[in-house]
Amino acid sequence: MTQINIVVAGASGKMGSEALRMIENEKDLNLVACVDLNHTGKKVSEVDGLPKLDALFYQDINDCLNEVDADILIDLTSPKVGYKHTKAAILHGVRPVVGTTGFTDEQLEELTKLAKEKQVGGIIAPNFARGAILMMEFSKLAAKFFPDVEIIEKHHDQKVDAPSGTAIKTAQLIQENRSTKIQGHPDEEEVIKGARGADFDGMKIHSVRLPGLVAHQEVTFAGPGENLTIKHDSYHRESFMSGIRFAIDHVIDMTELIYGLEHLMID
Ligand code: NAP
């Protein structure tokens, strides 16, 4: 069985530690190193709550990729760090599988161009839950018939970016099938600023942050006398891991960087 060597950045975080558990359970995946801020020089097995794996923690992505033989970088950090890590991975010829959300359009464009130049395959996906991908695709289809739509996303209160990458991606997909339309009453006024949510091409996006939540979104469409709501819930971070595993198997044979798991599931 061919082994795939993996580095996980953000390994002691909520998503990263779940990725370590997934790697531990997959016979052909081999963790060769981790990157985060706090555990430099320690083995994974020496950090409380992490699996009994021997790989070492590094602080700097370039030191890490210079020293280990990696095929894949899984990045689950924060937008600024994730961008730096993805760029470093591409420059080292290591395929990025990035779940970190909050990349700007300019960053995505730059990374896509760089990956093409270097012929390095990879994926940046704001959501690795396969059910969420289907929720987005169903929403894109519904937008053909219902141009009035609002997106409500709900996440745990430690999330730093709002709206979520999934909400933005959903709005972009809906936009492909919906002409620009300013929704609501033309004289609508916000008595408290922000009450109507963020505006994306006339669609409203509402972000809820509460402890105990994981990742939840509903896309609610309406026409005269009817309402269609498409809803997805991730109750546990395990829900993202089958998508990450699926992406690893695909990027190994790719020579470009793609944005969104739907390109592997549906296109
Ligand atoms: P988290 O628990 O805060 O974990 C973030 C991790 O990043 C921590 O391990 C942290 O290390 C590390 N980190 C921060 N700054 C760093 C730096 N400068 N260099 C190296 N590592 C650094 O966050 P989370 O909930 O796991 O989420 C991580 C990311 O995944 C977020 O962007 C979130 O939106 C995204 N996410 C994506 C999906 C998806 O399906 N695509 C699903 C859920 C979440 P320390 O602990 O040492 O500070």
mmCIF file of C-alpha atoms and ligand atoms in Angstrom, residues 9-17 35-39 57-60 75-79 81 84-85 98-102 125-129 155-156 158-161 165-166 214-215 237 240 244, ligand 1:
data_model
loop_
_atom_site.group_PDB
_atom_site.id
_atom_site.type_symbol
_atom_site.label_atom_id
_atom_site.label_comp_id
_atom_site.label_asym_id
_atom_site.label_seq_id
_atom_site.Cartn_x
_atom_site.Cartn_y
_atom_site.Cartn_z
ATOM 1 C CA ALA A 9 -0.980 22.777 10.467
ATOM 2 C CA GLY A 10 -3.222 23.848 13.340
ATOM 3 C CA ALA A 11 -2.910 20.303 14.680
ATOM 4 C CA SER A 12 -3.809 21.094 18.272
ATOM 5 C CA GLY A 13 -6.889 23.109 17.284
ATOM 6 C CA LYS A 14 -10.456 21.799 17.182
ATOM 7 C CA MET A 15 -10.351 20.839 13.499
ATOM 8 C CA GLY A 16 -6.665 19.919 13.401
ATOM 9 C CA SER A 17 -6.942 17.447 16.281
ATOM 10 C CA VAL A 35 2.738 22.940 12.762
ATOM 11 C CA ASP A 36 1.290 25.212 15.431
ATOM 12 C CA LEU A 37 2.382 27.966 17.782
ATOM 13 C CA ASN A 38 2.671 26.281 21.148
ATOM 14 C CA HIS A 39 4.196 22.815 21.030
ATOM 15 C CA PHE A 57 5.587 19.824 16.158
ATOM 16 C CA TYR A 58 7.234 22.717 14.292
ATOM 17 C CA GLN A 59 6.456 26.419 14.585
ATOM 18 C CA ASP A 60 7.594 27.527 11.159
ATOM 19 C CA ASP A 75 -4.105 23.454 6.887
ATOM 20 C CA LEU A 76 -6.715 24.199 9.560
ATOM 21 C CA THR A 77 -5.504 27.455 11.082
ATOM 22 C CA SER A 78 -6.623 31.064 10.539
ATOM 23 C CA PRO A 79 -6.896 33.079 7.295
ATOM 24 C CA VAL A 81 -1.584 31.937 8.567
ATOM 25 C CA LYS A 84 1.211 31.837 4.225
ATOM 26 C CA HIS A 85 1.170 28.068 4.741
ATOM 27 C CA VAL A 98 -6.891 23.695 3.061
ATOM 28 C CA GLY A 99 -9.969 23.928 5.263
ATOM 29 C CA THR A 100 -9.046 27.311 6.723
ATOM 30 C CA THR A 101 -11.688 29.884 5.832
ATOM 31 C CA GLY A 102 -11.501 33.611 5.211
ATOM 32 C CA ALA A 125 -12.541 24.275 0.558
ATOM 33 C CA PRO A 126 -14.565 26.437 2.925
ATOM 34 C CA ASN A 127 -16.570 23.342 3.801
ATOM 35 C CA PHE A 128 -15.440 19.715 3.709
ATOM 36 C CA ALA A 129 -18.790 18.291 4.883
ATOM 37 C CA HIS A 155 -21.254 28.781 14.299
ATOM 38 C CA HIS A 156 -19.515 28.431 17.668
ATOM 39 C CA GLN A 158 -14.713 31.137 18.768
ATOM 40 C CA LYS A 159 -14.974 31.582 15.011
ATOM 41 C CA VAL A 160 -13.097 34.728 13.911
ATOM 42 C CA ASP A 161 -14.442 35.359 10.396
ATOM 43 C CA GLY A 165 -16.713 30.897 4.055
ATOM 44 C CA THR A 166 -19.609 28.535 3.373
ATOM 45 C CA VAL A 214 -20.449 23.613 15.422
ATOM 46 C CA ALA A 215 -21.466 24.682 11.864
ATOM 47 C CA ARG A 237 -16.151 18.123 13.477
ATOM 48 C CA PHE A 240 -15.593 17.368 7.804
ATOM 49 C CA ILE A 244 -10.732 15.883 3.692
HETATM 50 P P1 NAP B 1 -8.852 26.577 16.391
HETATM 51 O O1 NAP B 1 -9.338 25.524 17.331
HETATM 52 O O2 NAP B 1 -8.682 27.975 16.889
HETATM 53 O O3 NAP B 1 -7.444 26.073 15.797
HETATM 54 C C1 NAP B 1 -6.576 26.915 15.087
HETATM 55 C C2 NAP B 1 -5.207 26.277 15.067
HETATM 56 O O4 NAP B 1 -4.330 27.113 14.298
HETATM 57 C C3 NAP B 1 -4.550 26.111 16.436
HETATM 58 O O5 NAP B 1 -3.951 24.836 16.506
HETATM 59 C C4 NAP B 1 -3.473 27.196 16.440
HETATM 60 O O6 NAP B 1 -2.319 26.834 17.181
HETATM 61 C C5 NAP B 1 -3.087 27.236 14.982
HETATM 62 N N1 NAP B 1 -2.397 28.483 14.658
HETATM 63 C C6 NAP B 1 -2.804 29.745 14.931
HETATM 64 N N2 NAP B 1 -1.853 30.632 14.518
HETATM 65 C C7 NAP B 1 -0.852 29.881 13.989
HETATM 66 C C8 NAP B 1 0.399 30.215 13.416
HETATM 67 N N3 NAP B 1 0.814 31.490 13.289
HETATM 68 N N4 NAP B 1 1.187 29.208 12.965
HETATM 69 C C9 NAP B 1 0.793 27.940 13.101
HETATM 70 N N5 NAP B 1 -0.385 27.558 13.634
HETATM 71 C C10 NAP B 1 -1.189 28.528 14.089
HETATM 72 O O7 NAP B 1 -9.783 26.683 15.121
HETATM 73 P P2 NAP B 1 -10.684 25.532 14.434
HETATM 74 O O8 NAP B 1 -12.068 25.614 14.929
HETATM 75 O O9 NAP B 1 -9.942 24.254 14.497
HETATM 76 O O10 NAP B 1 -10.720 26.062 12.925
HETATM 77 C C11 NAP B 1 -9.556 26.140 12.126
HETATM 78 C C12 NAP B 1 -9.951 26.671 10.748
HETATM 79 O O11 NAP B 1 -10.767 25.700 10.089
HETATM 80 C C13 NAP B 1 -10.785 27.964 10.783
HETATM 81 O O12 NAP B 1 -10.391 28.788 9.689
HETATM 82 C C14 NAP B 1 -12.205 27.478 10.572
HETATM 83 O O13 NAP B 1 -13.038 28.472 10.000
HETATM 84 C C15 NAP B 1 -11.940 26.354 9.597
HETATM 85 N N6 NAP B 1 -13.000 25.339 9.458
HETATM 86 C C16 NAP B 1 -13.124 24.800 8.226
HETATM 87 C C17 NAP B 1 -14.040 23.813 7.987
HETATM 88 C C18 NAP B 1 -14.112 23.219 6.610
HETATM 89 O O14 NAP B 1 -14.870 22.252 6.411
HETATM 90 N N7 NAP B 1 -13.381 23.740 5.637
HETATM 91 C C19 NAP B 1 -14.865 23.369 9.023
HETATM 92 C C20 NAP B 1 -14.716 23.931 10.289
HETATM 93 C C21 NAP B 1 -13.755 24.915 10.507
HETATM 94 P P3 NAP B 1 -2.220 27.106 18.764
HETATM 95 O O15 NAP B 1 -3.263 26.224 19.391
HETATM 96 O O16 NAP B 1 -0.833 26.680 19.074
HETATM 97 O O17 NAP B 1 -2.492 28.563 18.940
#
